[in-house]
Amino acid sequence: MKKTIAIIPVSRFTHAKTRLSPTLTPLERENLLKSMLKDVIGVLKQKVSEVVVISSDEEVLRYVDDMGVVSLKENGKTDLNGALMQAIKWCSKLSDQVLIVPSDVPLMKVEHVDKIIKMGETSDLVIAPAKGGGTNALLCPVRDMEMKFGECSFFEHIKVASLQNWQYAVFDSFYMSLDVNTAEDLGEIMLHGWDTATRSFLKSTGLEVSSNHGKERLRIKRSTS
């Protein structure tokens, strides 16, 4: 059986989710990221041998210090893909494969991780697409894998697998496809994330969700009561 370590790359708390600035204050955006990270770590720890958090932000690494994870400080100035390659190198001495999950997939459940890992028993690479064409989970070998996170990375990671002549599988799930970038995404968490720290935090801010018949399906507003 392949040994799996999970990797969560985390951006600086102070840079968290700026696209949500019309909806949440800077402190609320930081606490949102903390809540989502807590949810993602909690799920992954139940299914993998180790969880690695890599970040350039000392505050992030201090935040996860008592969560039973490995904290890795990014070495030098690099981008997301460079940071992930650093983490994969660290994992390569201890595991056969890594499961990379962003910190903003709070609807991920234990059964999703279990299914992805089981699919990895017969596939070299397993990918869960994000709703915008990105990658919200990537199970891949610790060797010969090139990171392609960024624009339309779902298709780019499939190209990497094809070039390596790897067998790949796609895990398509609404819950795994939702990463958090818009106010409507917050509404989806409030509708579907009943057992998450993220939903609890959003409720504590006074946000409410309702149906909308316009361009976006959900409307988010502050409670006035």
JSON list of N, CA, C and O in Angstrom, two decimals, residues 104-158:
[
{"chain": "A", "resi": 104, "resn": "ASP", "atom": "N", "xyz": [-8.32, 26.32, 1.25]},
{"chain": "A", "resi": 104, "resn": "ASP", "atom": "CA", "xyz": [-9.66, 26.92, 1.15]},
{"chain": "A", "resi": 104, "resn": "ASP", "atom": "C", "xyz": [-10.68, 25.97, 0.54]},
{"chain": "A", "resi": 104, "resn": "ASP", "atom": "O", "xyz": [-11.50, 26.36, -0.29]},
{"chain": "A", "resi": 105, "resn": "VAL", "atom": "N", "xyz": [-10.64, 24.71, 0.97]},
{"chain": "A", "resi": 105, "resn": "VAL", "atom": "CA", "xyz": [-11.62, 23.71, 0.50]},
{"chain": "A", "resi": 105, "resn": "VAL", "atom": "C", "xyz": [-12.35, 23.15, 1.73]},
{"chain": "A", "resi": 105, "resn": "VAL", "atom": "O", "xyz": [-12.25, 21.97, 2.06]},
{"chain": "A", "resi": 106, "resn": "PRO", "atom": "N", "xyz": [-13.12, 24.00, 2.43]},
{"chain": "A", "resi": 106, "resn": "PRO", "atom": "CA", "xyz": [-13.66, 23.60, 3.73]},
{"chain": "A", "resi": 106, "resn": "PRO", "atom": "C", "xyz": [-14.79, 22.58, 3.69]},
{"chain": "A", "resi": 106, "resn": "PRO", "atom": "O", "xyz": [-15.16, 22.03, 4.73]},
{"chain": "A", "resi": 107, "resn": "LEU", "atom": "N", "xyz": [-15.36, 22.31, 2.51]},
{"chain": "A", "resi": 107, "resn": "LEU", "atom": "CA", "xyz": [-16.42, 21.31, 2.41]},
{"chain": "A", "resi": 107, "resn": "LEU", "atom": "C", "xyz": [-15.88, 19.90, 2.17]},
{"chain": "A", "resi": 107, "resn": "LEU", "atom": "O", "xyz": [-16.65, 18.95, 2.07]},
{"chain": "A", "resi": 108, "resn": "MET", "atom": "N", "xyz": [-14.58, 19.76, 2.07]},
{"chain": "A", "resi": 108, "resn": "MET", "atom": "CA", "xyz": [-13.97, 18.44, 1.91]},
{"chain": "A", "resi": 108, "resn": "MET", "atom": "C", "xyz": [-14.32, 17.56, 3.12]},
{"chain": "A", "resi": 108, "resn": "MET", "atom": "O", "xyz": [-14.28, 18.01, 4.25]},
{"chain": "A", "resi": 109, "resn": "LYS", "atom": "N", "xyz": [-14.65, 16.31, 2.83]},
{"chain": "A", "resi": 109, "resn": "LYS", "atom": "CA", "xyz": [-15.02, 15.37, 3.88]},
{"chain": "A", "resi": 109, "resn": "LYS", "atom": "C", "xyz": [-14.06, 14.19, 3.89]},
{"chain": "A", "resi": 109, "resn": "LYS", "atom": "O", "xyz": [-13.36, 13.93, 2.91]},
{"chain": "A", "resi": 110, "resn": "VAL", "atom": "N", "xyz": [-14.06, 13.45, 5.00]},
{"chain": "A", "resi": 110, "resn": "VAL", "atom": "CA", "xyz": [-13.18, 12.29, 5.15]},
{"chain": "A", "resi": 110, "resn": "VAL", "atom": "C", "xyz": [-13.42, 11.28, 4.03]},
{"chain": "A", "resi": 110, "resn": "VAL", "atom": "O", "xyz": [-12.48, 10.71, 3.48]},
{"chain": "A", "resi": 111, "resn": "GLU", "atom": "N", "xyz": [-14.68, 11.08, 3.66]},
{"chain": "A", "resi": 111, "resn": "GLU", "atom": "CA", "xyz": [-14.98, 10.10, 2.63]},
{"chain": "A", "resi": 111, "resn": "GLU", "atom": "C", "xyz": [-14.41, 10.51, 1.26]},
{"chain": "A", "resi": 111, "resn": "GLU", "atom": "O", "xyz": [-14.10, 9.66, 0.43]},
{"chain": "A", "resi": 112, "resn": "HIS", "atom": "N", "xyz": [-14.28, 11.81, 1.02]},
{"chain": "A", "resi": 112, "resn": "HIS", "atom": "CA", "xyz": [-13.67, 12.27, -0.22]},
{"chain": "A", "resi": 112, "resn": "HIS", "atom": "C", "xyz": [-12.19, 11.90, -0.26]},
{"chain": "A", "resi": 112, "resn": "HIS", "atom": "O", "xyz": [-11.70, 11.39, -1.27]},
{"chain": "A", "resi": 113, "resn": "VAL", "atom": "N", "xyz": [-11.49, 12.15, 0.83]},
{"chain": "A", "resi": 113, "resn": "VAL", "atom": "CA", "xyz": [-10.07, 11.82, 0.91]},
{"chain": "A", "resi": 113, "resn": "VAL", "atom": "C", "xyz": [-9.88, 10.32, 0.78]},
{"chain": "A", "resi": 113, "resn": "VAL", "atom": "O", "xyz": [-8.98, 9.84, 0.07]},
{"chain": "A", "resi": 114, "resn": "ASP", "atom": "N", "xyz": [-10.74, 9.56, 1.44]},
{"chain": "A", "resi": 114, "resn": "ASP", "atom": "CA", "xyz": [-10.65, 8.10, 1.38]},
{"chain": "A", "resi": 114, "resn": "ASP", "atom": "C", "xyz": [-10.82, 7.61, -0.06]},
{"chain": "A", "resi": 114, "resn": "ASP", "atom": "O", "xyz": [-10.06, 6.75, -0.53]},
{"chain": "A", "resi": 115, "resn": "LYS", "atom": "N", "xyz": [-11.76, 8.18, -0.78]},
{"chain": "A", "resi": 115, "resn": "LYS", "atom": "CA", "xyz": [-12.01, 7.78, -2.16]},
{"chain": "A", "resi": 115, "resn": "LYS", "atom": "C", "xyz": [-10.83, 8.14, -3.06]},
{"chain": "A", "resi": 115, "resn": "LYS", "atom": "O", "xyz": [-10.41, 7.34, -3.91]},
{"chain": "A", "resi": 116, "resn": "ILE", "atom": "N", "xyz": [-10.28, 9.33, -2.88]},
{"chain": "A", "resi": 116, "resn": "ILE", "atom": "CA", "xyz": [-9.14, 9.75, -3.70]},
{"chain": "A", "resi": 116, "resn": "ILE", "atom": "C", "xyz": [-7.96, 8.82, -3.49]},
{"chain": "A", "resi": 116, "resn": "ILE", "atom": "O", "xyz": [-7.29, 8.39, -4.44]},
{"chain": "A", "resi": 117, "resn": "ILE", "atom": "N", "xyz": [-7.68, 8.48, -2.23]},
{"chain": "A", "resi": 117, "resn": "ILE", "atom": "CA", "xyz": [-6.55, 7.59, -1.94]},
{"chain": "A", "resi": 117, "resn": "ILE", "atom": "C", "xyz": [-6.80, 6.20, -2.52]},
{"chain": "A", "resi": 117, "resn": "ILE", "atom": "O", "xyz": [-5.88, 5.56, -3.06]},
{"chain": "A", "resi": 118, "resn": "LYS", "atom": "N", "xyz": [-8.03, 5.71, -2.45]},
{"chain": "A", "resi": 118, "resn": "LYS", "atom": "CA", "xyz": [-8.34, 4.40, -3.03]},
{"chain": "A", "resi": 118, "resn": "LYS", "atom": "C", "xyz": [-8.19, 4.42, -4.55]},
{"chain": "A", "resi": 118, "resn": "LYS", "atom": "O", "xyz": [-7.71, 3.45, -5.15]},
{"chain": "A", "resi": 119, "resn": "MET", "atom": "N", "xyz": [-8.59, 5.52, -5.17]},
{"chain": "A", "resi": 119, "resn": "MET", "atom": "CA", "xyz": [-8.40, 5.65, -6.62]},
{"chain": "A", "resi": 119, "resn": "MET", "atom": "C", "xyz": [-6.91, 5.63, -6.96]},
{"chain": "A", "resi": 119, "resn": "MET", "atom": "O", "xyz": [-6.50, 5.16, -8.02]},
{"chain": "A", "resi": 120, "resn": "GLY", "atom": "N", "xyz": [-6.08, 6.13, -6.04]},
{"chain": "A", "resi": 120, "resn": "GLY", "atom": "CA", "xyz": [-4.65, 6.14, -6.26]},
{"chain": "A", "resi": 120, "resn": "GLY", "atom": "C", "xyz": [-4.00, 4.77, -6.21]},
{"chain": "A", "resi": 120, "resn": "GLY", "atom": "O", "xyz": [-2.85, 4.61, -6.62]},
{"chain": "A", "resi": 121, "resn": "GLU", "atom": "N", "xyz": [-4.73, 3.77, -5.76]},
{"chain": "A", "resi": 121, "resn": "GLU", "atom": "CA", "xyz": [-4.20, 2.40, -5.75]},
{"chain": "A", "resi": 121, "resn": "GLU", "atom": "C", "xyz": [-4.09, 1.85, -7.17]},
{"chain": "A", "resi": 121, "resn": "GLU", "atom": "O", "xyz": [-3.27, 0.96, -7.44]},
{"chain": "A", "resi": 122, "resn": "THR", "atom": "N", "xyz": [-4.90, 2.36, -8.08]},
{"chain": "A", "resi": 122, "resn": "THR", "atom": "CA", "xyz": [-4.89, 1.88, -9.46]},
{"chain": "A", "resi": 122, "resn": "THR", "atom": "C", "xyz": [-4.50, 2.97, -10.46]},
{"chain": "A", "resi": 122, "resn": "THR", "atom": "O", "xyz": [-4.47, 2.73, -11.66]},
{"chain": "A", "resi": 123, "resn": "SER", "atom": "N", "xyz": [-4.26, 4.20, -9.97]},
{"chain": "A", "resi": 123, "resn": "SER", "atom": "CA", "xyz": [-3.87, 5.31, -10.85]},
{"chain": "A", "resi": 123, "resn": "SER", "atom": "C", "xyz": [-2.62, 5.98, -10.28]},
{"chain": "A", "resi": 123, "resn": "SER", "atom": "O", "xyz": [-2.44, 6.04, -9.07]},
{"chain": "A", "resi": 124, "resn": "ASP", "atom": "N", "xyz": [-1.79, 6.48, -11.18]},
{"chain": "A", "resi": 124, "resn": "ASP", "atom": "CA", "xyz": [-0.59, 7.19, -10.74]},
{"chain": "A", "resi": 124, "resn": "ASP", "atom": "C", "xyz": [-0.92, 8.58, -10.22]},
{"chain": "A", "resi": 124, "resn": "ASP", "atom": "O", "xyz": [-0.23, 9.10, -9.33]},
{"chain": "A", "resi": 125, "resn": "LEU", "atom": "N", "xyz": [-1.95, 9.18, -10.78]},
{"chain": "A", "resi": 125, "resn": "LEU", "atom": "CA", "xyz": [-2.33, 10.54, -10.41]},
{"chain": "A", "resi": 125, "resn": "LEU", "atom": "C", "xyz": [-3.85, 10.62, -10.32]},
{"chain": "A", "resi": 125, "resn": "LEU", "atom": "O", "xyz": [-4.55, 10.09, -11.16]},
{"chain": "A", "resi": 126, "resn": "VAL", "atom": "N", "xyz": [-4.33, 11.28, -9.26]},
{"chain": "A", "resi": 126, "resn": "VAL", "atom": "CA", "xyz": [-5.76, 11.51, -9.10]},
{"chain": "A", "resi": 126, "resn": "VAL", "atom": "C", "xyz": [-5.94, 13.01, -8.88]},
{"chain": "A", "resi": 126, "resn": "VAL", "atom": "O", "xyz": [-5.23, 13.64, -8.09]},
{"chain": "A", "resi": 127, "resn": "ILE", "atom": "N", "xyz": [-6.90, 13.58, -9.59]},
{"chain": "A", "resi": 127, "resn": "ILE", "atom": "CA", "xyz": [-7.10, 15.03, -9.52]},
{"chain": "A", "resi": 127, "resn": "ILE", "atom": "C", "xyz": [-8.57, 15.35, -9.29]},
{"chain": "A", "resi": 127, "resn": "ILE", "atom": "O", "xyz": [-9.45, 14.74, -9.89]},
{"chain": "A", "resi": 128, "resn": "ALA", "atom": "N", "xyz": [-8.82, 16.30, -8.38]},
{"chain": "A", "resi": 128, "resn": "ALA", "atom": "CA", "xyz": [-10.17, 16.79, -8.14]},
{"chain": "A", "resi": 128, "resn": "ALA", "atom": "C", "xyz": [-10.24, 18.23, -8.67]},
{"chain": "A", "resi": 128, "resn": "ALA", "atom": "O", "xyz": [-9.53, 19.11, -8.16]},
{"chain": "A", "resi": 129, "resn": "PRO", "atom": "N", "xyz": [-11.05, 18.47, -9.69]},
{"chain": "A", "resi": 129, "resn": "PRO", "atom": "CA", "xyz": [-11.08, 19.81, -10.28]},
{"chain": "A", "resi": 129, "resn": "PRO", "atom": "C", "xyz": [-11.83, 20.82, -9.43]},
{"chain": "A", "resi": 129, "resn": "PRO", "atom": "O", "xyz": [-12.78, 20.48, -8.72]},
{"chain": "A", "resi": 130, "resn": "ALA", "atom": "N", "xyz": [-11.38, 22.07, -9.49]},
{"chain": "A", "resi": 130, "resn": "ALA", "atom": "CA", "xyz": [-12.12, 23.18, -8.91]},
{"chain": "A", "resi": 130, "resn": "ALA", "atom": "C", "xyz": [-13.15, 23.67, -9.93]},
{"chain": "A", "resi": 130, "resn": "ALA", "atom": "O", "xyz": [-13.02, 23.44, -11.13]},
{"chain": "A", "resi": 131, "resn": "LYS", "atom": "N", "xyz": [-14.15, 24.38, -9.46]},
{"chain": "A", "resi": 131, "resn": "LYS", "atom": "CA", "xyz": [-15.24, 24.77, -10.35]},
{"chain": "A", "resi": 131, "resn": "LYS", "atom": "C", "xyz": [-14.78, 25.74, -11.45]},
{"chain": "A", "resi": 131, "resn": "LYS", "atom": "O", "xyz": [-15.42, 25.84, -12.48]},
{"chain": "A", "resi": 132, "resn": "GLY", "atom": "N", "xyz": [-13.65, 26.43, -11.24]},
{"chain": "A", "resi": 132, "resn": "GLY", "atom": "CA", "xyz": [-13.17, 27.37, -12.25]},
{"chain": "A", "resi": 132, "resn": "GLY", "atom": "C", "xyz": [-12.07, 26.81, -13.13]},
{"chain": "A", "resi": 132, "resn": "GLY", "atom": "O", "xyz": [-11.42, 27.56, -13.86]},
{"chain": "A", "resi": 133, "resn": "GLY", "atom": "N", "xyz": [-11.86, 25.47, -13.08]},
{"chain": "A", "resi": 133, "resn": "GLY", "atom": "CA", "xyz": [-10.83, 24.86, -13.91]},
{"chain": "A", "resi": 133, "resn": "GLY", "atom": "C", "xyz": [-9.51, 24.66, -13.21]},
{"chain": "A", "resi": 133, "resn": "GLY", "atom": "O", "xyz": [-8.54, 24.21, -13.82]},
{"chain": "A", "resi": 134, "resn": "GLY", "atom": "N", "xyz": [-9.46, 24.99, -11.92]},
{"chain": "A", "resi": 134, "resn": "GLY", "atom": "CA", "xyz": [-8.24, 24.79, -11.15]},
{"chain": "A", "resi": 134, "resn": "GLY", "atom": "C", "xyz": [-8.17, 23.39, -10.57]},
{"chain": "A", "resi": 134, "resn": "GLY", "atom": "O", "xyz": [-8.88, 22.47, -10.99]},
{"chain": "A", "resi": 135, "resn": "THR", "atom": "N", "xyz": [-7.30, 23.22, -9.59]},
{"chain": "A", "resi": 135, "resn": "THR", "atom": "CA", "xyz": [-7.08, 21.93, -8.95]},
{"chain": "A", "resi": 135, "resn": "THR", "atom": "C", "xyz": [-7.31, 22.07, -7.45]},
{"chain": "A", "resi": 135, "resn": "THR", "atom": "O", "xyz": [-6.62, 22.85, -6.79]},
{"chain": "A", "resi": 136, "resn": "ASN", "atom": "N", "xyz": [-8.26, 21.32, -6.91]},
{"chain": "A", "resi": 136, "resn": "ASN", "atom": "CA", "xyz": [-8.55, 21.39, -5.48]},
{"chain": "A", "resi": 136, "resn": "ASN", "atom": "C", "xyz": [-8.05, 20.18, -4.70]},
{"chain": "A", "resi": 136, "resn": "ASN", "atom": "O", "xyz": [-8.14, 20.16, -3.47]},
{"chain": "A", "resi": 137, "resn": "ALA", "atom": "N", "xyz": [-7.55, 19.18, -5.38]},
{"chain": "A", "resi": 137, "resn": "ALA", "atom": "CA", "xyz": [-6.83, 18.08, -4.73]},
{"chain": "A", "resi": 137, "resn": "ALA", "atom": "C", "xyz": [-6.01, 17.39, -5.81]},
{"chain": "A", "resi": 137, "resn": "ALA", "atom": "O", "xyz": [-6.49, 17.19, -6.93]},
{"chain": "A", "resi": 138, "resn": "LEU", "atom": "N", "xyz": [-4.79, 17.04, -5.46]},
{"chain": "A", "resi": 138, "resn": "LEU", "atom": "CA", "xyz": [-3.90, 16.38, -6.42]},
{"chain": "A", "resi": 138, "resn": "LEU", "atom": "C", "xyz": [-3.12, 15.31, -5.68]},
{"chain": "A", "resi": 138, "resn": "LEU", "atom": "O", "xyz": [-2.31, 15.61, -4.81]},
{"chain": "A", "resi": 139, "resn": "LEU", "atom": "N", "xyz": [-3.39, 14.06, -6.03]},
{"chain": "A", "resi": 139, "resn": "LEU", "atom": "CA", "xyz": [-2.63, 12.93, -5.50]},
{"chain": "A", "resi": 139, "resn": "LEU", "atom": "C", "xyz": [-1.64, 12.51, -6.56]},
{"chain": "A", "resi": 139, "resn": "LEU", "atom": "O", "xyz": [-2.02, 12.15, -7.68]},
{"chain": "A", "resi": 140, "resn": "CYS", "atom": "N", "xyz": [-0.36, 12.57, -6.23]},
{"chain": "A", "resi": 140, "resn": "CYS", "atom": "CA", "xyz": [0.66, 12.33, -7.25]},
{"chain": "A", "resi": 140, "resn": "CYS", "atom": "C", "xyz": [1.92, 11.72, -6.63]},
{"chain": "A", "resi": 140, "resn": "CYS", "atom": "O", "xyz": [2.14, 11.82, -5.42]},
{"chain": "A", "resi": 141, "resn": "PRO", "atom": "N", "xyz": [2.77, 11.09, -7.45]},
{"chain": "A", "resi": 141, "resn": "PRO", "atom": "CA", "xyz": [4.03, 10.55, -6.95]},
{"chain": "A", "resi": 141, "resn": "PRO", "atom": "C", "xyz": [4.95, 11.65, -6.43]},
{"chain": "A", "resi": 141, "resn": "PRO", "atom": "O", "xyz": [4.83, 12.81, -6.83]},
{"chain": "A", "resi": 142, "resn": "VAL", "atom": "N", "xyz": [5.89, 11.27, -5.57]},
{"chain": "A", "resi": 142, "resn": "VAL", "atom": "CA", "xyz": [6.83, 12.26, -5.04]},
{"chain": "A", "resi": 142, "resn": "VAL", "atom": "C", "xyz": [7.99, 12.50, -6.00]},
{"chain": "A", "resi": 142, "resn": "VAL", "atom": "O", "xyz": [8.81, 13.39, -5.77]},
{"chain": "A", "resi": 143, "resn": "ARG", "atom": "N", "xyz": [8.05, 11.73, -7.08]},
{"chain": "A", "resi": 143, "resn": "ARG", "atom": "CA", "xyz": [9.12, 11.90, -8.06]},
{"chain": "A", "resi": 143, "resn": "ARG", "atom": "C", "xyz": [8.55, 12.12, -9.46]},
{"chain": "A", "resi": 143, "resn": "ARG", "atom": "O", "xyz": [7.51, 11.58, -9.81]},
{"chain": "A", "resi": 144, "resn": "ASP", "atom": "N", "xyz": [9.25, 12.97, -10.22]},
{"chain": "A", "resi": 144, "resn": "ASP", "atom": "CA", "xyz": [8.94, 13.21, -11.63]},
{"chain": "A", "resi": 144, "resn": "ASP", "atom": "C", "xyz": [7.63, 13.96, -11.85]},
{"chain": "A", "resi": 144, "resn": "ASP", "atom": "O", "xyz": [7.10, 13.95, -12.96]},
{"chain": "A", "resi": 145, "resn": "MET", "atom": "N", "xyz": [7.11, 14.61, -10.79]},
{"chain": "A", "resi": 145, "resn": "MET", "atom": "CA", "xyz": [5.89, 15.38, -10.94]},
{"chain": "A", "resi": 145, "resn": "MET", "atom": "C", "xyz": [6.21, 16.87, -11.02]},
{"chain": "A", "resi": 145, "resn": "MET", "atom": "O", "xyz": [6.99, 17.39, -10.21]},
{"chain": "A", "resi": 146, "resn": "GLU", "atom": "N", "xyz": [5.64, 17.54, -11.99]},
{"chain": "A", "resi": 146, "resn": "GLU", "atom": "CA", "xyz": [5.81, 18.99, -12.13]},
{"chain": "A", "resi": 146, "resn": "GLU", "atom": "C", "xyz": [4.54, 19.69, -11.69]},
{"chain": "A", "resi": 146, "resn": "GLU", "atom": "O", "xyz": [3.44, 19.34, -12.14]},
{"chain": "A", "resi": 147, "resn": "MET", "atom": "N", "xyz": [4.67, 20.65, -10.80]},
{"chain": "A", "resi": 147, "resn": "MET", "atom": "CA", "xyz": [3.52, 21.38, -10.30]},
{"chain": "A", "resi": 147, "resn": "MET", "atom": "C", "xyz": [3.07, 22.44, -11.31]},
{"chain": "A", "resi": 147, "resn": "MET", "atom": "O", "xyz": [3.90, 23.17, -11.86]},
{"chain": "A", "resi": 148, "resn": "LYS", "atom": "N", "xyz": [1.76, 22.50, -11.54]},
{"chain": "A", "resi": 148, "resn": "LYS", "atom": "CA", "xyz": [1.21, 23.43, -12.52]},
{"chain": "A", "resi": 148, "resn": "LYS", "atom": "C", "xyz": [0.04, 24.24, -11.95]},
{"chain": "A", "resi": 148, "resn": "LYS", "atom": "O", "xyz": [-0.85, 24.65, -12.70]},
{"chain": "A", "resi": 149, "resn": "PHE", "atom": "N", "xyz": [0.04, 24.47, -10.64]},
{"chain": "A", "resi": 149, "resn": "PHE", "atom": "CA", "xyz": [-1.05, 25.24, -10.06]},
{"chain": "A", "resi": 149, "resn": "PHE", "atom": "C", "xyz": [-1.05, 26.65, -10.63]},
{"chain": "A", "resi": 149, "resn": "PHE", "atom": "O", "xyz": [-0.01, 27.28, -10.80]},
{"chain": "A", "resi": 150, "resn": "GLY", "atom": "N", "xyz": [-2.26, 27.14, -10.93]},
{"chain": "A", "resi": 150, "resn": "GLY", "atom": "CA", "xyz": [-2.43, 28.43, -11.58]},
{"chain": "A", "resi": 150, "resn": "GLY", "atom": "C", "xyz": [-3.63, 28.36, -12.51]},
{"chain": "A", "resi": 150, "resn": "GLY", "atom": "O", "xyz": [-4.56, 27.57, -12.30]},
{"chain": "A", "resi": 151, "resn": "GLU", "atom": "N", "xyz": [-3.62, 29.14, -13.55]},
{"chain": "A", "resi": 151, "resn": "GLU", "atom": "CA", "xyz": [-4.75, 29.21, -14.50]},
{"chain": "A", "resi": 151, "resn": "GLU", "atom": "C", "xyz": [-5.01, 27.86, -15.15]},
{"chain": "A", "resi": 151, "resn": "GLU", "atom": "O", "xyz": [-4.11, 27.26, -15.74]},
{"chain": "A", "resi": 152, "resn": "CYS", "atom": "N", "xyz": [-6.26, 27.36, -15.03]},
{"chain": "A", "resi": 152, "resn": "CYS", "atom": "CA", "xyz": [-6.67, 26.10, -15.65]},
{"chain": "A", "resi": 152, "resn": "CYS", "atom": "C", "xyz": [-5.72, 24.95, -15.32]},
{"chain": "A", "resi": 152, "resn": "CYS", "atom": "O", "xyz": [-5.37, 24.13, -16.18]},
{"chain": "A", "resi": 153, "resn": "SER", "atom": "N", "xyz": [-5.30, 24.87, -14.07]},
{"chain": "A", "resi": 153, "resn": "SER", "atom": "CA", "xyz": [-4.30, 23.87, -13.68]},
{"chain": "A", "resi": 153, "resn": "SER", "atom": "C", "xyz": [-4.83, 22.44, -13.76]},
{"chain": "A", "resi": 153, "resn": "SER", "atom": "O", "xyz": [-4.05, 21.49, -13.86]},
{"chain": "A", "resi": 154, "resn": "PHE", "atom": "N", "xyz": [-6.15, 22.27, -13.73]},
{"chain": "A", "resi": 154, "resn": "PHE", "atom": "CA", "xyz": [-6.71, 20.92, -13.88]},
{"chain": "A", "resi": 154, "resn": "PHE", "atom": "C", "xyz": [-6.21, 20.30, -15.18]},
{"chain": "A", "resi": 154, "resn": "PHE", "atom": "O", "xyz": [-5.70, 19.18, -15.20]},
{"chain": "A", "resi": 155, "resn": "PHE", "atom": "N", "xyz": [-6.31, 21.04, -16.27]},
{"chain": "A", "resi": 155, "resn": "PHE", "atom": "CA", "xyz": [-5.89, 20.52, -17.58]},
{"chain": "A", "resi": 155, "resn": "PHE", "atom": "C", "xyz": [-4.37, 20.42, -17.66]},
{"chain": "A", "resi": 155, "resn": "PHE", "atom": "O", "xyz": [-3.83, 19.49, -18.29]},
{"chain": "A", "resi": 156, "resn": "GLU", "atom": "N", "xyz": [-3.68, 21.35, -17.02]},
{"chain": "A", "resi": 156, "resn": "GLU", "atom": "CA", "xyz": [-2.21, 21.32, -17.05]},
{"chain": "A", "resi": 156, "resn": "GLU", "atom": "C", "xyz": [-1.67, 20.11, -16.31]},
{"chain": "A", "resi": 156, "resn": "GLU", "atom": "O", "xyz": [-0.69, 19.49, -16.75]},
{"chain": "A", "resi": 157, "resn": "HIS", "atom": "N", "xyz": [-2.28, 19.75, -15.20]},
{"chain": "A", "resi": 157, "resn": "HIS", "atom": "CA", "xyz": [-1.82, 18.57, -14.46]},
{"chain": "A", "resi": 157, "resn": "HIS", "atom": "C", "xyz": [-2.11, 17.27, -15.23]},
{"chain": "A", "resi": 157, "resn": "HIS", "atom": "O", "xyz": [-1.32, 16.32, -15.18]},
{"chain": "A", "resi": 158, "resn": "ILE", "atom": "N", "xyz": [-3.21, 17.26, -15.95]},
{"chain": "A", "resi": 158, "resn": "ILE", "atom": "CA", "xyz": [-3.50, 16.10, -16.80]},
{"chain": "A", "resi": 158, "resn": "ILE", "atom": "C", "xyz": [-2.45, 15.98, -17.91]},
{"chain": "A", "resi": 158, "resn": "ILE", "atom": "O", "xyz": [-2.00, 14.88, -18.25]}
]
